[in-house]
N, CA, C and O atoms as CSV, one atom per row, in Angstrom:
chain,resi,resn,atom,element,x,y,z
A,1,MET,N,N,0.845,-1.165,0.000
A,1,MET,CA,C,0.000,0.000,0.000
A,1,MET,C,C,0.896,1.236,0.000
A,1,MET,O,O,1.896,1.299,0.716
A,2,LEU,N,N,0.524,2.194,-0.801
A,2,LEU,CA,C,1.289,3.439,-0.895
A,2,LEU,C,C,0.345,4.605,-0.623
A,2,LEU,O,O,-0.385,5.027,-1.519
A,3,PRO,N,N,0.350,5.133,0.610
A,3,PRO,CA,C,-0.569,6.227,0.921
A,3,PRO,C,C,-0.191,7.528,0.231
A,3,PRO,O,O,0.987,7.835,0.049
A,4,GLU,N,N,-1.206,8.280,-0.146
A,4,GLU,CA,C,-1.021,9.625,-0.681
A,4,GLU,C,C,-1.815,10.569,0.208
A,4,GLU,O,O,-3.033,10.437,0.332
A,5,LEU,N,N,-1.124,11.522,0.826
A,5,LEU,CA,C,-1.750,12.436,1.762
A,5,LEU,C,C,-1.954,13.794,1.112
A,5,LEU,O,O,-1.052,14.322,0.461
A,6,ILE,N,N,-3.133,14.353,1.290
A,6,ILE,CA,C,-3.408,15.715,0.842
A,6,ILE,C,C,-2.845,16.646,1.915
A,6,ILE,O,O,-3.081,16.436,3.105
A,7,VAL,N,N,-2.107,17.666,1.501
A,7,VAL,CA,C,-1.477,18.597,2.441
A,7,VAL,C,C,-1.778,20.030,2.025
A,7,VAL,O,O,-2.107,20.294,0.869
A,8,ASP,N,N,-1.661,20.950,2.975
A,8,ASP,CA,C,-1.870,22.368,2.673
A,8,ASP,C,C,-0.641,23.023,2.070
A,8,ASP,O,O,-0.761,23.875,1.190
A,9,ASP,N,N,0.542,22.636,2.535
A,9,ASP,CA,C,1.785,23.283,2.122
A,9,ASP,C,C,2.813,22.188,1.850
A,9,ASP,O,O,3.412,21.639,2.775
A,10,LEU,N,N,3.009,21.880,0.578
A,10,LEU,CA,C,3.890,20.777,0.193
A,10,LEU,C,C,5.299,20.958,0.736
A,10,LEU,O,O,5.877,20.008,1.262
A,11,ALA,N,N,5.859,22.145,0.622
A,11,ALA,CA,C,7.229,22.382,1.090
A,11,ALA,C,C,7.341,22.150,2.596
A,11,ALA,O,O,8.307,21.541,3.057
A,12,ALA,N,N,6.368,22.626,3.360
A,12,ALA,CA,C,6.401,22.423,4.811
A,12,ALA,C,C,6.294,20.946,5.159
A,12,ALA,O,O,6.955,20.479,6.087
A,13,SER,N,N,5.479,20.214,4.433
A,13,SER,CA,C,5.333,18.782,4.693
A,13,SER,C,C,6.601,18.018,4.324
A,13,SER,O,O,7.010,17.119,5.058
A,14,VAL,N,N,7.221,18.356,3.214
A,14,VAL,CA,C,8.482,17.705,2.824
A,14,VAL,C,C,9.540,17.955,3.894
A,14,VAL,O,O,10.285,17.043,4.252
A,15,THR,N,N,9.613,19.182,4.405
A,15,THR,CA,C,10.568,19.514,5.467
A,15,THR,C,C,10.285,18.708,6.728
A,15,THR,O,O,11.214,18.207,7.361
A,16,PHE,N,N,9.015,18.576,7.102
A,16,PHE,CA,C,8.639,17.804,8.284
A,16,PHE,C,C,9.043,16.342,8.121
A,16,PHE,O,O,9.675,15.772,9.010
A,17,TYR,N,N,8.684,15.735,6.998
A,17,TYR,CA,C,8.961,14.308,6.809
A,17,TYR,C,C,10.456,14.021,6.701
A,17,TYR,O,O,10.882,12.896,6.962
A,18,ALA,N,N,11.257,15.010,6.324
A,18,ALA,CA,C,12.715,14.840,6.331
A,18,ALA,C,C,13.211,14.575,7.752
A,18,ALA,O,O,14.206,13.872,7.934
A,19,LEU,N,N,12.534,15.125,8.760
A,19,LEU,CA,C,12.895,14.870,10.153
A,19,LEU,C,C,12.698,13.407,10.529
A,19,LEU,O,O,13.331,12.913,11.462
A,20,LEU,N,N,11.822,12.712,9.807
A,20,LEU,CA,C,11.559,11.294,10.043
A,20,LEU,C,C,12.429,10.398,9.167
A,20,LEU,O,O,12.286,9.176,9.189
A,21,GLY,N,N,13.329,11.005,8.396
A,21,GLY,CA,C,14.237,10.229,7.552
A,21,GLY,C,C,13.815,10.087,6.104
A,21,GLY,O,O,14.442,9.337,5.356
A,22,PHE,N,N,12.769,10.787,5.687
A,22,PHE,CA,C,12.319,10.713,4.297
A,22,PHE,C,C,13.104,11.682,3.428
A,22,PHE,O,O,13.573,12.721,3.892
A,23,ARG,N,N,13.234,11.322,2.168
A,23,ARG,CA,C,13.833,12.211,1.165
A,23,ARG,C,C,12.920,12.195,-0.060
A,23,ARG,O,O,12.123,11.274,-0.237
A,24,VAL,N,N,13.042,13.213,-0.896
A,24,VAL,CA,C,12.227,13.272,-2.114
A,24,VAL,C,C,12.791,12.270,-3.119
A,24,VAL,O,O,13.946,12.381,-3.531
A,25,ALA,N,N,11.980,11.300,-3.508
A,25,ALA,CA,C,12.370,10.323,-4.526
A,25,ALA,C,C,12.147,10.916,-5.919
A,25,ALA,O,O,12.996,10.797,-6.802
A,26,TYR,N,N,10.996,11.553,-6.096
A,26,TYR,CA,C,10.704,12.292,-7.323
A,26,TYR,C,C,9.555,13.239,-7.035
A,26,TYR,O,O,8.827,13.082,-6.055
A,27,GLU,N,N,9.406,14.224,-7.907
A,27,GLU,CA,C,8.339,15.205,-7.707
A,27,GLU,C,C,7.800,15.685,-9.042
A,27,GLU,O,O,8.453,15.569,-10.078
A,28,ARG,N,N,6.588,16.228,-8.990
A,28,ARG,CA,C,5.958,16.852,-10.144
A,28,ARG,C,C,5.512,18.242,-9.699
A,28,ARG,O,O,4.370,18.417,-9.275
A,29,PRO,N,N,6.399,19.231,-9.790
A,29,PRO,CA,C,6.095,20.568,-9.273
A,29,PRO,C,C,4.817,21.175,-9.837
A,29,PRO,O,O,4.082,21.838,-9.105
A,30,ALA,N,N,4.534,20.967,-11.117
A,30,ALA,CA,C,3.334,21.556,-11.708
A,30,ALA,C,C,2.060,21.011,-11.057
A,30,ALA,O,O,1.032,21.689,-11.034
A,31,GLU,N,N,2.130,19.796,-10.533
A,31,GLU,CA,C,0.982,19.183,-9.854
A,31,GLU,C,C,1.082,19.329,-8.340
A,31,GLU,O,O,0.228,18.824,-7.611
A,32,ARG,N,N,2.122,20.017,-7.861
A,32,ARG,CA,C,2.365,20.168,-6.417
A,32,ARG,C,C,2.331,18.806,-5.737
A,32,ARG,O,O,1.574,18.580,-4.793
A,33,PHE,N,N,3.165,17.909,-6.240
A,33,PHE,CA,C,3.206,16.511,-5.810
A,33,PHE,C,C,4.642,16.102,-5.541
A,33,PHE,O,O,5.558,16.533,-6.242
A,34,ALA,N,N,4.841,15.266,-4.519
A,34,ALA,CA,C,6.155,14.677,-4.254
A,34,ALA,C,C,5.970,13.258,-3.739
A,34,ALA,O,O,5.064,12.981,-2.953
A,35,CYS,N,N,6.832,12.374,-4.188
A,35,CYS,CA,C,6.893,11.018,-3.656
A,35,CYS,C,C,8.141,10.958,-2.791
A,35,CYS,O,O,9.241,11.256,-3.255
A,36,LEU,N,N,7.967,10.572,-1.534
A,36,LEU,CA,C,9.068,10.498,-0.583
A,36,LEU,C,C,9.424,9.040,-0.329
A,36,LEU,O,O,8.579,8.153,-0.445
A,37,SER,N,N,10.683,8.804,0.018
A,37,SER,CA,C,11.100,7.449,0.367
A,37,SER,C,C,11.996,7.495,1.595
A,37,SER,O,O,12.639,8.503,1.887
A,38,ALA,N,N,12.017,6.373,2.304
A,38,ALA,CA,C,12.863,6.239,3.491
A,38,ALA,C,C,13.168,4.762,3.688
A,38,ALA,O,O,12.347,3.896,3.385
A,39,GLY,N,N,14.350,4.492,4.194
A,39,GLY,CA,C,14.692,3.116,4.540
A,39,GLY,C,C,14.549,2.162,3.384
A,39,GLY,O,O,14.807,2.507,2.231
A,40,ASP,N,N,14.133,0.950,3.714
A,40,ASP,CA,C,14.051,-0.133,2.744
A,40,ASP,C,C,12.654,-0.235,2.144
A,40,ASP,O,O,11.833,-1.029,2.601
A,41,GLY,N,N,12.390,0.568,1.122
A,41,GLY,CA,C,11.131,0.472,0.396
A,41,GLY,C,C,9.952,1.214,0.990
A,41,GLY,O,O,8.825,1.020,0.534
A,42,VAL,N,N,10.165,2.056,1.990
A,42,VAL,CA,C,9.066,2.829,2.567
A,42,VAL,C,C,8.845,4.058,1.690
A,42,VAL,O,O,9.770,4.831,1.442
A,43,ARG,N,N,7.612,4.229,1.224
A,43,ARG,CA,C,7.299,5.385,0.380
A,43,ARG,C,C,6.009,6.035,0.854
A,43,ARG,O,O,5.145,5.399,1.458
A,44,LEU,N,N,5.910,7.322,0.560
A,44,LEU,CA,C,4.755,8.122,0.927
A,44,LEU,C,C,4.600,9.203,-0.127
A,44,LEU,O,O,5.579,9.847,-0.505
A,45,MET,N,N,3.375,9.410,-0.605
A,45,MET,CA,C,3.124,10.455,-1.582
A,45,MET,C,C,2.411,11.617,-0.899
A,45,MET,O,O,1.557,11.412,-0.036
A,46,LEU,N,N,2.769,12.837,-1.291
A,46,LEU,CA,C,2.148,14.054,-0.779
A,46,LEU,C,C,1.664,14.886,-1.951
A,46,LEU,O,O,2.366,15.032,-2.952
A,47,GLU,N,N,0.467,15.427,-1.825
A,47,GLU,CA,C,-0.047,16.325,-2.860
A,47,GLU,C,C,-0.710,17.514,-2.192
A,47,GLU,O,O,-1.559,17.359,-1.314
A,48,GLN,N,N,-0.314,18.698,-2.618
A,48,GLN,CA,C,-0.908,19.915,-2.067
A,48,GLN,C,C,-2.332,20.046,-2.577
A,48,GLN,O,O,-2.600,19.868,-3.765
A,49,ALA,N,N,-3.235,20.358,-1.666
A,49,ALA,CA,C,-4.653,20.483,-2.011
A,49,ALA,C,C,-4.843,21.492,-3.140
A,49,ALA,O,O,-4.202,22.542,-3.173
A,50,SER,N,N,-5.733,21.151,-4.057
A,50,SER,CA,C,-6.027,22.058,-5.169
A,50,SER,C,C,-7.501,21.953,-5.516
A,50,SER,O,O,-8.202,21.047,-5.065
A,51,THR,N,N,-7.950,22.888,-6.318
A,51,THR,CA,C,-9.341,22.850,-6.786
A,51,THR,C,C,-9.385,22.503,-8.265
A,51,THR,O,O,-10.391,22.733,-8.936
A,52,GLY,N,N,-8.302,21.954,-8.764
A,52,GLY,CA,C,-8.196,21.624,-10.184
A,52,GLY,C,C,-9.040,20.425,-10.560
A,52,GLY,O,O,-10.073,20.157,-9.946
A,53,ASP,N,N,-8.591,19.711,-11.574
A,53,ASP,CA,C,-9.375,18.610,-12.122
A,53,ASP,C,C,-9.038,17.265,-11.480
A,53,ASP,O,O,-9.344,16.220,-12.055
A,54,ARG,N,N,-8.415,17.271,-10.301
A,54,ARG,CA,C,-8.088,16.024,-9.631
A,54,ARG,C,C,-9.375,15.308,-9.227
A,54,ARG,O,O,-10.416,15.942,-9.057
A,55,LEU,N,N,-9.302,14.000,-9.077
A,55,LEU,CA,C,-10.480,13.199,-8.752
A,55,LEU,C,C,-10.850,13.235,-7.283
A,55,LEU,O,O,-11.920,12.755,-6.908
A,56,TYR,N,N,-10.013,13.779,-6.462
A,56,TYR,CA,C,-10.238,13.773,-5.026
A,56,TYR,C,C,-9.729,15.068,-4.449
A,56,TYR,O,O,-9.005,15.772,-5.153
A,57,PRO,N,N,-10.039,15.433,-3.258
A,57,PRO,CA,C,-10.911,14.689,-2.338
A,57,PRO,C,C,-12.373,14.900,-2.690
A,57,PRO,O,O,-12.738,15.896,-3.314
A,58,ARG,N,N,-13.199,13.954,-2.284
A,58,ARG,CA,C,-14.629,14.032,-2.576
A,58,ARG,C,C,-15.382,14.824,-1.523
A,58,ARG,O,O,-16.483,15.310,-1.783
A,59,ALA,N,N,-14.800,14.960,-0.332
A,59,ALA,CA,C,-15.445,15.703,0.750
A,59,ALA,C,C,-14.647,16.975,1.018
A,59,ALA,O,O,-13.492,17.101,0.611
A,60,ALA,N,N,-15.280,17.902,1.702
A,60,ALA,CA,C,-14.591,19.140,2.061
A,60,ALA,C,C,-13.398,18.827,2.957
A,60,ALA,O,O,-13.491,17.998,3.862
A,61,LEU,N,N,-12.283,19.494,2.698
A,61,LEU,CA,C,-11.102,19.311,3.527
A,61,LEU,C,C,-11.183,20.224,4.739
A,61,LEU,O,O,-11.345,21.438,4.610
A,62,GLU,N,N,-11.068,19.630,5.906
A,62,GLU,CA,C,-11.062,20.376,7.152
A,62,GLU,C,C,-9.984,19.799,8.042
A,62,GLU,O,O,-9.807,18.583,8.119
A,63,HIS,N,N,-9.253,20.698,8.726
A,63,HIS,CA,C,-8.223,20.231,9.662
A,63,HIS,C,C,-8.873,19.643,10.900
A,63,HIS,O,O,-9.921,20.136,11.315
A,64,PRO,N,N,-8.310,18.626,11.503
A,64,PRO,CA,C,-7.121,17.926,11.039
A,64,PRO,C,C,-7.482,16.906,9.963
A,64,PRO,O,O,-8.529,16.261,10.035
A,65,TYR,N,N,-6.618,16.765,8.976
A,65,TYR,CA,C,-6.814,15.748,7.944
A,65,TYR,C,C,-6.515,14.380,8.560
A,65,TYR,O,O,-5.912,14.296,9.630
A,66,GLY,N,N,-6.928,13.336,7.897
A,66,GLY,CA,C,-6.569,11.985,8.330
A,66,GLY,C,C,-7.260,11.509,9.590
A,66,GLY,O,O,-6.768,10.592,10.248
A,67,ARG,N,N,-8.378,12.103,9.942
A,67,ARG,CA,C,-9.090,11.661,11.145
A,67,ARG,C,C,-9.476,10.200,11.008
A,67,ARG,O,O,-9.952,9.761,9.961
A,68,GLY,N,N,-9.265,9.455,12.083
A,68,GLY,CA,C,-9.657,8.052,12.085
A,68,GLY,C,C,-8.577,7.100,11.622
A,68,GLY,O,O,-8.826,5.901,11.497
A,69,MET,N,N,-7.385,7.603,11.365
A,69,MET,CA,C,-6.297,6.709,10.962
A,69,MET,C,C,-5.002,7.197,11.584
A,69,MET,O,O,-4.877,8.354,11.985
A,70,ASN,N,N,-4.039,6.282,11.653
A,70,ASN,CA,C,-2.684,6.681,12.015
A,70,ASN,C,C,-1.731,5.876,11.156
A,70,ASN,O,O,-2.054,4.772,10.717
A,71,LEU,N,N,-0.576,6.423,10.923
A,71,LEU,CA,C,0.420,5.766,10.091
A,71,LEU,C,C,1.613,5.388,10.955
A,71,LEU,O,O,2.240,6.251,11.570
A,72,SER,N,N,1.924,4.111,10.999
A,72,SER,CA,C,3.101,3.621,11.698
A,72,SER,C,C,4.250,3.628,10.695
A,72,SER,O,O,4.130,3.082,9.598
A,73,ILE,N,N,5.360,4.247,11.076
A,73,ILE,CA,C,6.497,4.395,10.162
A,73,ILE,C,C,7.726,3.798,10.822
A,73,ILE,O,O,8.143,4.257,11.886
A,74,ASP,N,N,8.316,2.767,10.196
A,74,ASP,CA,C,9.535,2.159,10.723
A,74,ASP,C,C,10.689,3.141,10.623
A,74,ASP,O,O,10.945,3.707,9.560
A,75,VAL,N,N,11.389,3.341,11.743
A,75,VAL,CA,C,12.576,4.193,11.772
A,75,VAL,C,C,13.707,3.429,12.440
A,75,VAL,O,O,13.465,2.482,13.189
A,76,GLU,N,N,14.928,3.834,12.172
A,76,GLU,CA,C,16.100,3.186,12.766
A,76,GLU,C,C,16.289,3.577,14.221
A,76,GLU,O,O,16.709,2.754,15.034
A,77,ASP,N,N,15.978,4.841,14.563
A,77,ASP,CA,C,16.304,5.361,15.887
A,77,ASP,C,C,15.210,6.329,16.336
A,77,ASP,O,O,15.227,7.505,15.975
A,78,THR,N,N,14.265,5.828,17.122
A,78,THR,CA,C,13.148,6.645,17.585
A,78,THR,C,C,13.623,7.831,18.414
A,78,THR,O,O,13.070,8.925,18.299
A,79,GLU,N,N,14.632,7.631,19.242
A,79,GLU,CA,C,15.147,8.717,20.081
A,79,GLU,C,C,15.705,9.850,19.218
A,79,GLU,O,O,15.490,11.022,19.528
A,80,ALA,N,N,16.416,9.518,18.141
A,80,ALA,CA,C,16.962,10.542,17.245
A,80,ALA,C,C,15.841,11.296,16.541
A,80,ALA,O,O,15.922,12.514,16.379
A,81,VAL,N,N,14.805,10.592,16.125
A,81,VAL,CA,C,13.650,11.247,15.504
A,81,VAL,C,C,13.003,12.192,16.509
A,81,VAL,O,O,12.645,13.318,16.162
A,82,HIS,N,N,12.854,11.746,17.736
A,82,HIS,CA,C,12.269,12.589,18.787
A,82,HIS,C,C,13.084,13.870,18.968
A,82,HIS,O,O,12.521,14.964,19.014
A,83,ARG,N,N,14.392,13.738,19.068
A,83,ARG,CA,C,15.247,14.920,19.234
A,83,ARG,C,C,15.100,15.873,18.050
A,83,ARG,O,O,15.033,17.087,18.242
A,84,ALA,N,N,15.051,15.342,16.837
A,84,ALA,CA,C,14.923,16.185,15.642
A,84,ALA,C,C,13.593,16.921,15.625
A,84,ALA,O,O,13.544,18.103,15.285
A,85,LEU,N,N,12.518,16.238,15.986
A,85,LEU,CA,C,11.194,16.871,16.017
A,85,LEU,C,C,11.150,17.997,17.050
A,85,LEU,O,O,10.673,19.094,16.759
A,86,VAL,N,N,11.641,17.725,18.238
A,86,VAL,CA,C,11.629,18.729,19.308
A,86,VAL,C,C,12.505,19.919,18.922
A,86,VAL,O,O,12.110,21.067,19.123
A,87,ALA,N,N,13.689,19.655,18.370
A,87,ALA,CA,C,14.593,20.739,17.967
A,87,ALA,C,C,13.965,21.621,16.888
A,87,ALA,O,O,14.243,22.817,16.813
A,88,ALA,N,N,13.110,21.015,16.049
A,88,ALA,CA,C,12.448,21.780,14.989
A,88,ALA,C,C,11.169,22.455,15.480
A,88,ALA,O,O,10.485,23.124,14.706
A,89,GLY,N,N,10.842,22.283,16.766
A,89,GLY,CA,C,9.693,22.969,17.340
A,89,GLY,C,C,8.365,22.256,17.216
A,89,GLY,O,O,7.319,22.874,17.416
A,90,HIS,N,N,8.374,20.976,16.892
A,90,HIS,CA,C,7.123,20.222,16.761
A,90,HIS,C,C,6.703,19.647,18.105
A,90,HIS,O,O,7.532,19.147,18.866
A,91,GLU,N,N,5.416,19.721,18.388
A,91,GLU,CA,C,4.876,19.150,19.616
A,91,GLU,C,C,4.696,17.648,19.435
A,91,GLU,O,O,4.021,17.207,18.505
A,92,VAL,N,N,5.289,16.876,20.309
A,92,VAL,CA,C,5.178,15.417,20.282
A,92,VAL,C,C,4.093,15.010,21.267
A,92,VAL,O,O,4.138,15.393,22.437
A,93,ARG,N,N,3.113,14.233,20.798
A,93,ARG,CA,C,2.013,13.807,21.676
A,93,ARG,C,C,2.513,12.892,22.792
A,93,ARG,O,O,2.216,13.108,23.967
A,94,HIS,N,N,3.273,11.874,22.410
A,94,HIS,CA,C,3.857,10.934,23.369
A,94,HIS,C,C,5.327,10.778,23.029
A,94,HIS,O,O,5.661,10.430,21.896
A,95,PRO,N,N,6.216,11.028,23.987
A,95,PRO,CA,C,7.642,10.808,23.733
A,95,PRO,C,C,7.906,9.309,23.567
A,95,PRO,O,O,7.017,8.495,23.816
A,96,PRO,N,N,9.102,8.943,23.156
A,96,PRO,CA,C,9.394,7.518,22.953
A,96,PRO,C,C,9.027,6.679,24.176
A,96,PRO,O,O,9.351,7.014,25.315
A,97,ARG,N,N,8.343,5.584,23.893
A,97,ARG,CA,C,7.939,4.652,24.944
A,97,ARG,C,C,7.935,3.243,24.377
A,97,ARG,O,O,7.640,3.028,23.201
A,98,GLU,N,N,8.265,2.299,25.224
A,98,GLU,CA,C,8.302,0.901,24.820
A,98,GLU,C,C,6.891,0.336,24.870
A,98,GLU,O,O,6.186,0.485,25.868
A,99,ARG,N,N,6.487,-0.317,23.781
A,99,ARG,CA,C,5.160,-0.944,23.700
A,99,ARG,C,C,5.327,-2.361,23.160
A,99,ARG,O,O,6.142,-2.599,22.269
A,100,TRP,N,N,4.562,-3.286,23.694
A,100,TRP,CA,C,4.564,-4.675,23.227
A,100,TRP,C,C,3.152,-5.029,22.787
A,100,TRP,O,O,2.189,-4.815,23.525
A,101,TYR,N,N,3.035,-5.574,21.572
A,101,TYR,CA,C,1.740,-5.893,20.983
A,101,TYR,C,C,1.625,-7.400,20.758
A,101,TYR,O,O,2.473,-8.014,20.111
A,102,ALA,N,N,0.546,-7.986,21.312
A,102,ALA,CA,C,0.320,-9.422,21.195
A,102,ALA,C,C,-0.049,-9.801,19.768
A,102,ALA,O,O,-0.828,-9.122,19.099
A,103,ARG,N,N,0.532,-10.898,19.332
A,103,ARG,CA,C,0.138,-11.527,18.073
A,103,ARG,C,C,-0.333,-12.934,18.418
A,103,ARG,O,O,-0.537,-13.230,19.595
A,104,THR,N,N,-0.509,-13.795,17.452
A,104,THR,CA,C,-1.026,-15.134,17.715
A,104,THR,C,C,-0.152,-15.913,18.688
A,104,THR,O,O,-0.654,-16.443,19.679
A,105,ASP,N,N,1.154,-15.990,18.418
A,105,ASP,CA,C,2.042,-16.827,19.217
A,105,ASP,C,C,3.105,-16.071,19.999
A,105,ASP,O,O,3.803,-16.666,20.821
A,106,ASP,N,N,3.241,-14.769,19.761
A,106,ASP,CA,C,4.291,-14.003,20.421
A,106,ASP,C,C,3.859,-12.552,20.562
A,106,ASP,O,O,2.713,-12.201,20.285
A,107,GLU,N,N,4.784,-11.725,20.993
A,107,GLU,CA,C,4.553,-10.287,21.068
A,107,GLU,C,C,5.668,-9.595,20.315
A,107,GLU,O,O,6.817,-10.037,20.338
A,108,ILE,N,N,5.321,-8.502,19.645
A,108,ILE,CA,C,6.331,-7.718,18.944
A,108,ILE,C,C,6.516,-6.410,19.708
A,108,ILE,O,O,5.549,-5.765,20.113
A,109,GLY,N,N,7.776,-6.038,19.893
A,109,GLY,CA,C,8.081,-4.838,20.651
A,109,GLY,C,C,8.466,-3.681,19.755
A,109,GLY,O,O,9.090,-3.856,18.709
A,110,GLU,N,N,8.076,-2.486,20.193
A,110,GLU,CA,C,8.411,-1.274,19.453
A,110,GLU,C,C,8.739,-0.164,20.444
A,110,GLU,O,O,8.132,-0.064,21.511
A,111,LEU,N,N,9.698,0.656,20.077
A,111,LEU,CA,C,9.925,1.916,20.771
A,111,LEU,C,C,9.266,2.944,19.875
A,111,LEU,O,O,9.744,3.203,18.771
A,112,GLU,N,N,8.178,3.530,20.336
A,112,GLU,CA,C,7.386,4.396,19.473
A,112,GLU,C,C,7.133,5.740,20.126
A,112,GLU,O,O,7.202,5.890,21.345
A,113,LEU,N,N,6.840,6.709,19.279
A,113,LEU,CA,C,6.361,8.006,19.722
A,113,LEU,C,C,5.192,8.363,18.839
A,113,LEU,O,O,5.003,7.753,17.786
A,114,THR,N,N,4.398,9.345,19.247
A,114,THR,CA,C,3.305,9.801,18.400
A,114,THR,C,C,3.412,11.305,18.213
A,114,THR,O,O,3.726,12.051,19.141
A,115,VAL,N,N,3.140,11.727,16.982
A,115,VAL,CA,C,3.236,13.130,16.609
A,115,VAL,C,C,2.257,13.390,15.467
A,115,VAL,O,O,2.013,12.511,14.640
A,116,ASP,N,N,1.703,14.587,15.426
A,116,ASP,CA,C,0.870,14.998,14.295
A,116,ASP,C,C,1.765,15.679,13.269
A,116,ASP,O,O,2.647,16.460,13.629
A,117,ASP,N,N,1.540,15.386,11.992
A,117,ASP,CA,C,2.270,16.124,10.962
A,117,ASP,C,C,1.608,17.499,10.807
A,117,ASP,O,O,0.613,17.765,11.480
A,118,PRO,N,N,2.128,18.379,9.944
A,118,PRO,CA,C,1.564,19.734,9.843
A,118,PRO,C,C,0.082,19.789,9.471
A,118,PRO,O,O,-0.579,20.798,9.717
A,119,ASP,N,N,-0.447,18.711,8.877
A,119,ASP,CA,C,-1.850,18.696,8.478
A,119,ASP,C,C,-2.731,17.867,9.402
A,119,ASP,O,O,-3.910,17.660,9.115
A,120,GLY,N,N,-2.164,17.389,10.516
A,120,GLY,CA,C,-2.952,16.661,11.496
A,120,GLY,C,C,-3.004,15.166,11.312
A,120,GLY,O,O,-3.766,14.495,12.007
A,121,TYR,N,N,-2.213,14.611,10.391
A,121,TYR,CA,C,-2.143,13.157,10.266
A,121,TYR,C,C,-1.372,12.631,11.470
A,121,TYR,O,O,-0.284,13.124,11.766
A,122,LEU,N,N,-1.923,11.632,12.175
A,122,LEU,CA,C,-1.273,11.052,13.333
A,122,LEU,C,C,-0.230,10.042,12.875
A,122,LEU,O,O,-0.543,9.103,12.142
A,123,LEU,N,N,1.008,10.238,13.310
A,123,LEU,CA,C,2.121,9.371,12.923
A,123,LEU,C,C,2.689,8.677,14.150
A,123,LEU,O,O,2.737,9.247,15.239
A,124,ARG,N,N,3.121,7.424,13.952
A,124,ARG,CA,C,3.795,6.664,14.998
A,124,ARG,C,C,5.137,6.172,14.474
A,124,ARG,O,O,5.224,5.042,13.995
A,125,PRO,N,N,6.190,6.988,14.552
A,125,PRO,CA,C,7.519,6.486,14.205
A,125,PRO,C,C,7.895,5.385,15.202
A,125,PRO,O,O,7.858,5.607,16.413
A,126,THR,N,N,8.253,4.209,14.701
A,126,THR,CA,C,8.512,3.063,15.566
A,126,THR,C,C,9.836,2.399,15.222
A,126,THR,O,O,10.195,2.243,14.055
A,127,GLN,N,N,10.545,2.018,16.265
A,127,GLN,CA,C,11.801,1.278,16.142
A,127,GLN,C,C,11.532,-0.139,16.625
A,127,GLN,O,O,11.023,-0.320,17.731
A,128,ASN,N,N,11.857,-1.135,15.835
A,128,ASN,CA,C,11.593,-2.532,16.164
A,128,ASN,C,C,12.479,-2.983,17.320
A,128,ASN,O,O,13.695,-2.792,17.290
A,129,LEU,N,N,11.861,-3.585,18.344
A,129,LEU,CA,C,12.587,-4.126,19.494
A,129,LEU,C,C,12.644,-5.653,19.479
A,129,LEU,O,O,13.146,-6.264,20.422
A,130,GLY,N,N,12.136,-6.266,18.421
A,130,GLY,CA,C,12.155,-7.723,18.318
A,130,GLY,C,C,10.883,-8.346,18.852
A,130,GLY,O,O,9.854,-7.683,18.983
A,131,THR,N,N,10.967,-9.626,19.157
A,131,THR,CA,C,9.812,-10.373,19.640
A,131,THR,C,C,10.149,-11.063,20.956
A,131,THR,O,O,11.315,-11.211,21.320
A,132,ARG,N,N,9.100,-11.479,21.659
A,132,ARG,CA,C,9.238,-12.245,22.888
A,132,ARG,C,C,8.042,-13.178,22.973
A,132,ARG,O,O,7.044,-12.967,22.283
A,133,PRO,N,N,8.127,-14.206,23.810
A,133,PRO,CA,C,6.972,-15.101,23.962
A,133,PRO,C,C,5.757,-14.318,24.443
A,133,PRO,O,O,5.872,-13.351,25.196
A,134,ARG,N,N,4.624,-14.751,24.000
A,134,ARG,CA,C,3.379,-14.060,24.379
A,134,ARG,C,C,3.096,-14.264,25.859
A,134,ARG,O,O,3.181,-15.378,26.377
A,135,ARG,N,N,2.758,-13.164,26.533
A,135,ARG,CA,C,2.397,-13.218,27.943
A,135,ARG,C,C,0.890,-13.356,28.063
A,135,ARG,O,O,0.145,-12.755,27.289
A,136,SER,N,N,0.450,-14.124,29.004
A,136,SER,CA,C,-0.999,-14.357,29.169
A,136,SER,C,C,-1.687,-13.159,29.751
A,136,SER,O,O,-2.900,-13.182,29.955
């Protein structure tokens, strides 16, 4: 799955996502569009809202965008991402914290934080902590 997020200010969003380790893979300036990539095959598309002939959005755009969803993003170092976000003046909802999530036979661990991007999309940059036997 390759999400495409509608944003108000493409340049501001590209700058924000660079703090999470993303870089511009390619862009279409005339369409106010950029495809970002990070790590091993992680991609995200951003498009600045317009009233042109695009097929979407079908509903009125109101902040915060992305209500009802969150995006988990694998990062190498959650603490470094946290420091970069804070240094850039972004409010972090939850600082890095260890979380373990039950699966069928085990639990997967993550060091995660939560932050809203400039358009209100909820993001969870997560660092993999491995697995452990499932606790009852």
